[in-house]
XYZ file of N, CA and C in Angstrom:
699
model
N 98.823 127.326 74.431
C 98.819 125.931 73.438
C 97.583 126.110 72.458
N 97.850 126.548 71.244
C 96.469 126.825 70.432
C 95.709 127.588 70.765
N 95.997 128.339 71.639
C 94.816 129.380 72.715
C 94.098 128.431 73.417
N 94.701 127.317 73.723
C 94.160 126.828 75.411
C 94.956 126.997 76.085
N 94.934 127.170 77.623
C 95.646 127.514 78.485
C 96.613 125.686 79.244
N 97.680 126.161 79.099
C 98.276 125.177 79.203
C 98.934 125.379 80.884
N 99.247 124.383 81.681
C 99.496 124.519 83.152
C 100.217 123.181 83.520
N 101.110 123.513 84.474
C 101.678 121.857 84.909
C 102.572 122.465 86.240
N 103.468 121.156 86.574
C 104.085 121.240 87.794
C 105.245 120.262 87.244
N 107.033 120.645 87.224
C 108.060 119.853 86.966
C 108.823 119.137 88.243
N 109.095 118.400 88.905
C 109.738 118.354 90.003
C 110.586 116.849 90.135
N 111.626 116.930 91.227
C 112.195 115.661 91.523
C 112.088 115.742 92.775
N 112.442 113.992 93.310
C 112.615 114.159 94.901
C 113.467 112.936 94.650
N 114.303 113.310 95.919
C 115.640 112.593 96.187
C 115.609 111.823 97.711
N 115.447 110.538 97.766
C 115.612 109.886 98.994
C 116.337 108.300 99.147
N 116.788 108.856 100.384
C 117.819 107.857 101.038
C 117.039 107.528 102.251
N 117.524 105.664 101.954
C 117.104 104.881 102.691
C 117.713 104.454 103.744
N 117.735 104.297 105.053
C 118.414 103.622 106.034
C 117.530 102.622 106.735
N 118.135 100.970 106.620
C 116.862 100.013 107.309
C 118.195 99.470 108.593
N 117.596 99.360 109.466
C 118.046 98.708 110.537
C 116.968 97.603 111.036
N 117.106 96.572 110.657
C 116.231 95.423 110.949
C 116.798 94.568 112.372
N 115.849 94.080 113.467
C 115.888 93.092 114.135
C 115.053 92.112 114.527
N 115.240 91.136 114.317
C 114.045 89.946 114.356
C 114.547 88.643 115.518
N 113.499 87.902 115.824
C 113.894 86.768 116.538
C 113.856 85.515 115.987
N 114.985 84.950 115.888
C 114.840 83.505 115.137
C 114.646 82.351 115.965
N 113.916 81.444 115.821
C 113.924 80.222 116.529
C 114.413 79.059 115.944
N 115.133 78.523 116.890
C 115.772 77.178 116.238
C 114.981 76.082 116.871
N 114.137 75.222 116.159
C 113.294 74.253 117.100
C 113.958 73.180 117.669
N 113.701 73.225 119.153
C 114.632 72.405 120.163
C 115.974 73.189 120.437
N 116.014 74.418 120.466
C 117.195 74.908 120.509
C 116.894 76.053 121.454
N 116.245 77.342 120.734
C 115.987 78.359 121.742
C 115.846 79.336 120.644
N 116.036 80.405 121.374
C 115.710 82.280 120.236
C 116.907 82.394 120.071
N 117.131 83.476 118.921
C 118.209 84.156 119.158
C 118.017 85.665 118.310
N 118.522 86.684 118.674
C 118.186 87.902 117.930
C 119.236 87.786 116.636
N 118.922 88.463 115.570
C 119.559 88.378 114.280
C 119.393 89.917 113.705
N 120.566 90.741 113.298
C 120.292 92.175 112.977
C 120.914 92.532 111.740
N 120.191 93.073 110.791
C 120.544 93.183 109.816
C 120.536 94.485 109.236
N 121.270 95.146 108.545
C 121.322 96.626 107.880
C 121.376 96.932 106.846
N 120.650 97.769 106.097
C 120.466 97.881 104.505
C 120.381 99.041 104.306
N 120.742 99.851 103.078
C 120.260 101.480 102.654
C 120.098 101.077 100.952
N 119.339 102.116 100.742
C 119.398 102.465 98.925
C 118.893 103.865 98.832
N 118.964 104.162 97.720
C 118.363 105.885 97.369
C 117.744 105.590 95.921
N 117.052 106.684 96.050
C 115.698 106.935 94.869
C 115.870 108.144 94.344
N 116.070 108.189 92.893
C 116.172 109.658 92.511
C 114.493 109.871 91.547
N 113.434 110.635 92.299
C 112.152 110.332 91.470
C 111.463 111.866 90.769
N 111.973 111.679 89.514
C 111.285 112.882 88.816
C 110.521 112.551 88.465
N 109.294 113.882 88.284
C 107.744 113.607 87.699
C 107.267 115.242 86.985
N 106.478 114.942 86.149
C 106.209 115.921 85.357
C 104.169 116.109 85.303
N 103.462 117.063 85.585
C 101.927 116.773 85.540
C 101.709 118.213 84.662
N 100.646 117.953 83.627
C 100.285 118.801 82.856
C 99.077 118.913 82.572
N 98.268 119.993 82.980
C 97.157 120.369 82.721
C 96.392 120.993 81.618
N 95.526 120.738 80.119
C 95.157 121.450 79.390
C 93.935 121.452 79.520
N 93.400 123.259 79.114
C 91.978 123.409 79.358
C 91.298 123.907 77.877
N 90.733 122.725 77.233
C 90.362 123.166 75.863
C 89.276 123.848 75.785
N 88.479 123.986 77.129
C 87.280 124.754 77.562
C 86.993 125.269 78.759
N 86.295 125.635 79.335
C 86.522 126.187 80.620
C 86.122 125.378 81.282
N 85.162 124.256 80.671
C 84.892 123.069 81.736
C 85.303 122.029 81.504
N 86.289 121.866 80.620
C 86.878 120.498 80.160
C 88.528 120.471 80.555
N 88.836 119.420 81.344
C 90.627 119.313 81.301
C 90.990 118.211 81.030
N 91.938 118.590 80.463
C 92.957 116.950 79.925
C 94.129 117.114 80.756
N 94.286 115.884 81.594
C 95.444 115.829 82.322
C 96.337 114.662 81.984
N 97.483 114.920 81.876
C 99.022 114.087 81.473
C 99.981 114.204 82.952
N 100.602 112.831 83.484
C 101.310 112.751 84.355
C 102.322 111.740 83.874
N 103.533 111.911 84.536
C 104.719 111.002 84.108
C 105.430 110.918 85.423
N 105.586 109.663 86.047
C 106.616 110.087 87.075
C 107.191 108.738 87.631
N 108.257 108.501 88.315
C 108.902 107.280 88.434
C 108.717 107.652 90.164
N 108.215 106.491 90.982
C 107.708 106.070 91.911
C 108.273 105.025 93.076
N 107.905 105.395 94.248
C 109.100 103.927 94.877
C 107.598 103.781 96.456
N 107.692 102.692 96.734
C 106.968 102.781 98.366
C 107.810 101.288 98.510
N 108.411 101.945 100.176
C 109.065 100.883 100.770
C 108.295 99.720 101.171
N 109.137 98.681 101.359
C 107.949 97.519 101.699
C 107.415 97.111 103.498
N 106.594 96.618 103.777
C 105.722 96.730 104.742
C 106.846 96.218 106.001
N 106.613 96.660 107.272
C 107.941 96.711 108.188
C 107.792 94.894 108.526
N 106.755 94.675 108.512
C 106.497 92.925 108.573
C 107.475 92.684 108.285
N 107.717 92.629 106.478
C 108.116 91.992 105.392
C 109.750 92.187 105.868
N 110.079 93.022 106.719
C 111.693 93.386 106.809
C 112.453 92.526 108.048
N 111.551 91.498 108.877
C 112.194 91.317 109.674
C 113.120 90.211 109.178
N 114.369 89.684 109.980
C 115.014 89.159 109.632
C 114.664 87.455 109.891
N 113.545 87.812 111.224
C 113.249 86.867 112.124
C 112.191 85.718 111.813
N 112.728 84.412 112.390
C 111.582 83.220 111.616
C 111.620 82.060 112.606
N 111.851 81.117 111.759
C 111.960 79.972 112.226
C 112.414 78.867 111.484
N 113.547 78.289 112.134
C 114.191 77.170 111.574
C 113.640 75.730 112.070
N 113.372 75.207 111.524
C 113.181 73.360 111.978
C 114.017 72.451 110.990
N 115.151 72.039 112.079
C 116.236 71.544 111.101
C 115.229 69.833 111.208
N 114.803 69.666 111.910
C 113.862 68.154 112.111
C 113.225 67.939 110.886
N 112.128 69.027 110.242
C 111.496 69.061 109.315
C 111.757 69.733 107.831
N 112.971 70.100 108.032
C 113.756 70.758 106.998
C 113.136 71.857 106.242
N 112.467 72.636 107.244
C 111.563 74.060 106.894
C 112.595 75.266 107.195
N 112.383 76.495 106.577
C 113.154 77.338 106.908
C 111.575 78.622 106.443
N 111.284 79.660 107.811
C 110.376 80.581 107.485
C 110.980 81.605 108.003
N 111.344 83.106 107.166
C 111.829 84.443 107.763
C 111.466 85.473 107.009
N 111.462 86.854 107.299
C 111.741 87.635 106.321
C 112.949 87.862 105.712
N 112.784 88.945 105.244
C 113.897 89.775 104.490
C 114.594 91.433 104.326
N 115.318 91.391 105.335
C 115.632 92.807 105.668
C 116.136 93.433 104.056
N 116.609 92.887 103.444
C 117.110 93.371 102.108
C 116.242 93.673 100.524
N 115.060 93.476 101.285
C 114.047 93.809 99.998
C 114.136 94.944 99.586
N 114.155 95.031 97.949
C 114.364 96.553 97.501
C 112.448 97.207 97.713
N 112.398 98.566 97.596
C 111.369 99.196 97.832
C 110.273 98.688 96.315
N 109.168 99.042 96.269
C 108.497 98.658 94.889
C 108.594 99.814 94.469
N 109.146 99.450 93.015
C 109.592 100.638 92.174
C 108.935 100.598 90.721
N 108.474 101.880 90.076
C 107.505 101.941 88.779
C 108.171 103.584 88.439
N 107.709 103.196 87.178
C 107.143 104.665 86.349
C 105.720 104.402 86.102
N 105.115 105.656 86.436
C 103.523 105.641 86.114
C 103.176 106.448 84.839
N 102.382 106.222 84.328
C 101.876 107.144 82.823
C 100.488 107.312 83.132
N 99.933 108.623 83.002
C 98.719 108.333 83.544
C 98.041 110.117 82.358
N 96.823 109.372 82.190
C 95.905 110.197 81.004
C 94.830 110.204 81.532
N 94.044 111.550 81.700
C 92.969 111.709 81.977
C 91.950 113.197 81.432
N 90.512 112.829 81.457
C 89.865 113.955 81.123
C 88.510 114.133 81.962
N 88.602 115.499 82.671
C 87.294 115.579 83.465
C 86.561 116.753 83.016
N 85.172 116.616 82.817
C 84.098 117.325 82.668
C 83.481 117.633 83.794
N 83.416 119.170 84.060
C 82.667 119.616 84.705
C 81.303 120.027 84.149
N 80.345 119.240 84.197
C 79.111 119.970 83.544
C 78.032 120.942 83.844
N 78.511 120.936 85.478
C 77.598 121.777 85.980
C 78.413 121.693 87.463
N 77.917 123.101 88.391
C 78.518 123.367 89.618
C 78.265 122.088 90.549
N 79.889 121.899 90.966
C 79.879 121.200 91.953
C 79.771 119.163 91.460
N 79.724 119.167 89.865
C 79.121 117.738 89.056
C 80.822 117.359 88.531
N 81.023 116.503 88.548
C 82.149 116.114 87.395
C 81.696 114.413 86.971
N 82.515 114.417 85.644
C 82.224 113.096 84.692
C 84.002 113.123 84.570
N 84.709 111.878 84.889
C 86.341 111.943 84.633
C 85.989 110.670 84.110
N 87.558 110.428 83.109
C 88.051 109.072 82.701
C 89.374 109.272 82.821
N 89.946 108.391 83.320
C 91.566 108.273 83.280
C 91.992 106.948 82.757
N 93.385 107.240 81.999
C 93.918 105.791 81.898
C 95.105 105.732 82.329
N 95.935 104.323 82.847
C 97.145 104.442 83.552
C 97.836 103.244 82.927
N 99.069 103.436 83.248
C 99.926 102.251 82.775
C 101.106 102.591 83.935
N 101.469 101.371 84.295
C 102.495 101.414 85.508
C 103.774 100.357 85.147
N 105.076 100.917 84.561
C 106.122 99.852 84.339
C 106.683 99.437 85.810
N 106.613 98.592 86.478
C 107.190 97.947 87.567
C 108.658 97.661 87.316
N 109.613 98.325 88.264
C 111.023 97.567 87.893
C 111.166 96.818 89.305
N 110.448 96.686 90.267
C 110.269 95.821 91.426
C 109.660 95.610 92.268
N 109.255 94.929 92.963
C 108.068 94.409 93.887
C 108.654 93.304 94.929
N 108.007 93.321 96.078
C 108.124 92.137 96.583
C 106.880 91.102 96.882
N 107.471 89.812 97.013
C 106.339 88.593 96.919
C 106.643 87.793 97.822
N 105.738 86.937 98.572
C 106.258 85.903 99.168
C 106.383 84.481 98.419
N 107.638 83.839 98.745
C 107.987 82.868 97.913
C 108.377 81.479 98.684
N 107.810 80.382 98.158
C 107.944 79.173 98.941
C 108.825 78.173 97.909
N 110.364 78.028 98.016
C 110.750 76.880 97.201
C 111.996 76.255 97.750
N 112.200 75.007 97.439
C 113.511 74.067 97.851
C 114.980 74.908 97.829
N 115.552 74.964 98.853
C 116.644 75.530 98.659
C 117.675 75.150 99.557
N 119.456 74.929 99.160
C 120.014 74.394 100.023
C 120.386 75.457 101.377
N 120.139 75.233 102.444
C 121.015 75.918 103.564
C 121.345 77.198 103.475
N 122.520 76.944 102.690
C 123.378 78.031 102.180
C 123.178 78.710 101.738
N 122.544 79.020 100.976
C 121.553 79.912 100.043
C 120.647 80.576 100.502
N 120.257 80.288 101.675
C 119.266 81.424 102.662
C 119.988 82.626 103.411
N 121.540 82.435 103.300
C 122.067 83.765 103.969
C 121.692 83.760 105.628
N 121.454 82.406 106.007
C 121.223 82.613 107.762
C 122.347 81.832 108.186
N 122.898 82.270 109.407
C 124.000 81.672 109.882
C 124.158 80.257 110.141
N 125.163 79.469 109.435
C 125.186 78.031 109.253
C 125.340 77.357 110.617
N 125.606 78.164 111.572
C 125.810 77.293 112.963
C 124.031 77.016 113.418
N 123.085 77.550 112.630
C 122.130 76.950 113.085
C 121.775 75.596 112.769
N 122.460 75.088 111.838
C 122.346 73.464 111.527
C 122.773 72.549 112.266
N 123.903 72.976 113.422
C 123.882 72.277 114.482
C 125.102 70.460 113.792
N 125.467 70.998 112.944
C 126.738 70.266 112.447
C 126.356 69.368 111.008
N 124.684 69.868 110.729
C 124.000 69.236 109.364
C 124.757 69.795 108.175
N 124.905 68.945 107.109
C 125.510 69.541 105.869
C 124.511 70.714 105.663
N 125.764 72.103 104.862
C 124.962 73.479 104.692
C 124.084 73.230 103.248
N 124.436 71.582 102.569
C 124.237 71.556 101.235
C 122.542 71.361 101.398
N 122.066 70.879 102.532
C 121.094 70.234 102.619
C 119.894 71.335 102.219
N 118.938 70.267 101.621
C 117.550 71.241 101.013
C 117.041 71.424 102.380
N 116.220 72.544 102.080
C 115.053 72.933 102.913
C 113.954 73.601 101.975
N 112.658 73.721 102.838
C 111.750 74.065 101.869
C 111.636 75.394 103.034
N 111.933 76.380 101.888
C 112.129 77.989 102.473
C 111.201 78.580 102.214
N 110.265 79.410 103.089
C 109.382 80.530 102.852
C 109.734 81.784 103.468
N 109.954 82.841 102.294
C 110.641 83.870 102.331
C 109.775 84.864 101.434
N 110.225 86.251 101.682
C 110.044 87.688 100.710
C 110.981 87.503 100.067
N 110.898 87.934 98.669
C 111.932 87.915 97.830
C 111.350 89.105 97.134
N 112.501 89.609 96.017
C 112.428 91.048 95.160
C 111.705 89.974 93.995
N 110.507 90.778 93.393
C 110.050 90.578 92.242
C 110.741 90.781 91.015
N 110.730 90.476 90.046
C 111.633 90.712 88.620
C 110.774 91.445 88.091
N 109.820 92.336 88.095
C 109.126 93.411 87.187
C 107.978 93.060 86.655
N 107.435 94.251 85.878
C 106.501 93.711 85.012
C 105.017 94.972 84.849
N 104.306 94.690 84.682
C 103.218 96.190 84.241
C 102.067 96.084 84.803
N 101.448 97.084 84.939
C 99.962 97.389 85.375
C 99.052 98.192 84.557
N 98.301 98.106 83.807
C 97.409 99.082 83.458
C 95.722 99.029 83.533
N 95.524 99.752 83.427
C 93.915 99.779 83.384
C 93.166 101.169 83.155
N 91.738 101.240 83.676
C 91.216 102.439 83.551
C 90.446 102.836 84.569
N 89.842 104.236 84.778
C 89.160 104.549 85.764
C 88.117 105.787 85.362
N 86.812 105.439 86.074
C 85.442 105.949 85.596
C 85.302 106.345 87.245
N 85.066 108.252 86.919
C 84.470 108.629 88.337
C 83.256 109.436 88.060
N 82.142 109.948 88.743
C 80.925 110.825 88.690
C 80.672 110.854 89.861
N 80.538 112.245 90.014
C 79.866 113.031 91.290
C 78.804 114.297 90.731
N 77.727 114.233 91.645
C 76.903 115.387 91.463
C 76.064 115.419 92.625
N 75.584 116.683 92.796
C 74.442 116.959 94.199
C 73.064 116.858 93.220
N 72.338 117.041 94.185
C 70.930 116.380 93.294
C 70.232 117.802 93.936
N 70.787 118.785 93.175
C 69.953 120.299 93.680
C 68.813 120.582 92.625
N 68.998 119.541 91.819
C 67.510 119.855 90.554
C 66.813 118.708 90.964
N 66.392 118.314 92.280
C 65.714 117.707 92.747
C 64.638 118.303 93.738
N 63.503 118.443 94.080
C 62.084 119.179 94.825
C 62.863 118.787 96.232
N 62.492 119.614 97.065
C 62.248 119.594 98.812
C 63.715 119.051 99.583
N 63.732 117.829 100.090
C 64.680 117.702 101.133
C 65.505 116.861 100.194
N 65.109 116.277 98.882
C 66.030 115.341 98.263
C 67.415 115.748 97.383
N 67.170 117.349 97.575
C 67.970 118.503 96.824
C 69.161 118.674 97.656
N 69.085 118.036 98.972
C 70.201 118.057 99.512
C 71.213 116.997 99.555
N 70.656 116.348 98.922
C 71.490 114.830 98.561
C 72.292 115.052 97.259
N 73.377 113.887 97.378
C 74.478 114.126 96.136
C 74.977 112.546 96.078
N 75.361 112.398 94.968
C 75.788 110.734 94.597
C 77.615 111.102 94.606
N 78.540 110.182 94.666
C 79.871 110.205 94.237
C 79.978 108.571 93.583
N 80.404 108.476 93.243
C 81.079 107.131 92.439
C 82.153 106.744 91.719
N 82.724 105.744 91.973
C 84.230 105.697 90.831
C 84.272 104.070 90.559
N 84.903 103.784 89.336
C 84.894 102.431 89.222
C 86.549 102.235 88.677
N 87.118 101.213 88.936
C 88.347 100.864 88.438
C 88.533 99.516 87.851
N 88.911 99.390 86.336
C 89.700 98.437 85.985
C 90.757 97.868 85.620
N 91.707 96.624 86.244
C 92.997 97.056 86.246
C 93.488 95.560 85.652
N 94.518 95.179 84.796
C 95.074 94.243 84.265
C 96.518 94.090 84.478
N 97.286 93.096 85.197
C 98.540 93.150 85.364
C 99.463 91.977 84.533
N 100.757 91.858 84.705
C 101.327 91.158 84.280
C 102.727 91.123 84.794
N 103.064 90.416 86.138
C 104.673 90.490 86.484
C 105.369 88.864 86.589
N 106.774 89.372 86.662
C 107.276 87.923 86.571
C 107.460 87.076 87.990
N 107.576 85.884 87.992
C 107.831 85.329 89.176
C 108.532 84.443 89.137
N 109.943 84.656 88.524
C 110.875 83.598 88.170
C 110.952 83.033 87.549
N 111.941 81.922 87.346
C 111.842 81.201 86.093
C 111.528 79.585 86.693
N 110.973 78.998 85.978
C 110.405 77.255 86.175
C 111.469 76.434 85.873
N 111.290 75.511 86.281
C 112.234 74.148 86.437
C 112.580 74.179 84.742
N 111.767 74.138 83.555
C 112.023 74.298 82.508
C 112.412 75.066 81.812
N 112.409 76.279 82.815
C 113.465 77.418 81.675
C 112.621 78.708 81.534
N 111.316 78.405 81.513
C 110.275 79.692 81.380
C 109.992 80.503 82.202
N 109.409 81.879 81.679
C 109.570 82.921 82.611
C 108.175 82.685 83.363
N 107.998 82.442 84.690
C 106.339 82.662 85.137
C 105.839 83.662 85.447
N 104.763 84.118 84.835
C 104.344 85.050 84.894
C 102.937 85.084 85.509
N 102.117 86.027 86.032
C 100.709 86.121 86.500
C 100.579 87.495 87.077
N 98.935 87.339 87.517
C 98.812 88.846 87.837
C 99.609 89.010 89.217
N 99.656 90.637 89.379
C 100.112 90.820 90.698
C 99.323 90.632 91.940
N 99.974 89.796 92.995
C 99.147 89.465 94.223
C 98.621 90.805 94.759
N 97.619 90.654 95.415
C 96.875 91.440 96.349
C 96.161 92.243 95.689
N 95.886 92.335 94.349
C 95.478 93.564 93.361
C 93.804 92.952 93.009
N 92.980 93.558 93.065
C 91.647 93.425 92.365
C 91.442 93.987 90.930
N 90.777 93.197 90.346
C 90.848 93.660 88.821
C 89.404 94.735 88.686
N 88.544 94.408 89.503
C 87.131 95.062 89.381
C 87.394 95.823 90.946
N 87.118 97.291 90.904
C 86.922 98.106 92.113
C 86.300 99.066 92.038
N 84.956 99.069 93.044
C 83.978 100.679 92.670
C 84.059 100.800 94.321
N 83.325 102.186 94.199
C 82.672 102.753 95.500
C 81.753 103.703 95.248
N 80.261 103.153 95.700
C 79.710 104.387 95.445
C 79.115 104.999 97.046
N 78.731 105.891 97.130
C 78.504 107.026 97.910
C 77.287 108.079 97.844
N 75.925 107.909 98.517
C 75.067 108.502 98.469
C 75.076 109.426 99.697
């Protein structure tokens, strides 16, 4: 491309997932019982990665890919606790969707001397789905659990329900910087040392459902640090 080498890969991955999840559901004062739930889903994941070389020591990278990551096994259990006296329910969700997103990555790498690198990357992730824990008031009939667990109580009775749910999507964006270099320019034993460091800054906005007044609740994605860095000597 304009006398600059361009290389890359294009591909597609197809994934079919079958889930059989069994958990122990405890009803306070009654005892334990096993609950078993099946689920399945498929994903088609295309990707393209390109590398342009303006000079021998400079690489420009572009990547676009659809990606997925399955929920943690502990989040998929249908087991939990039902407390009819306290009107509380806590359980997992074997029907969770995987984390799905489309990733866009743009980067530049400068190899300014032997084994040394300075790199800068920009990324954007368009999130289609993710899982998150939620606690809210619901009629027991909307939990999906067997009505028999109520022992004759009205299924429309409101319970405080804690469970994993499918998030409604959002985005993540950020930048990352990396630097590495051996200290071969230093005298004596110091020349055997080197340094590797990286820093990542992230912003995110995802939907966490709808508030009682009707507006969409947005916030940062849970368990995601805004600033991350690693330093190694």
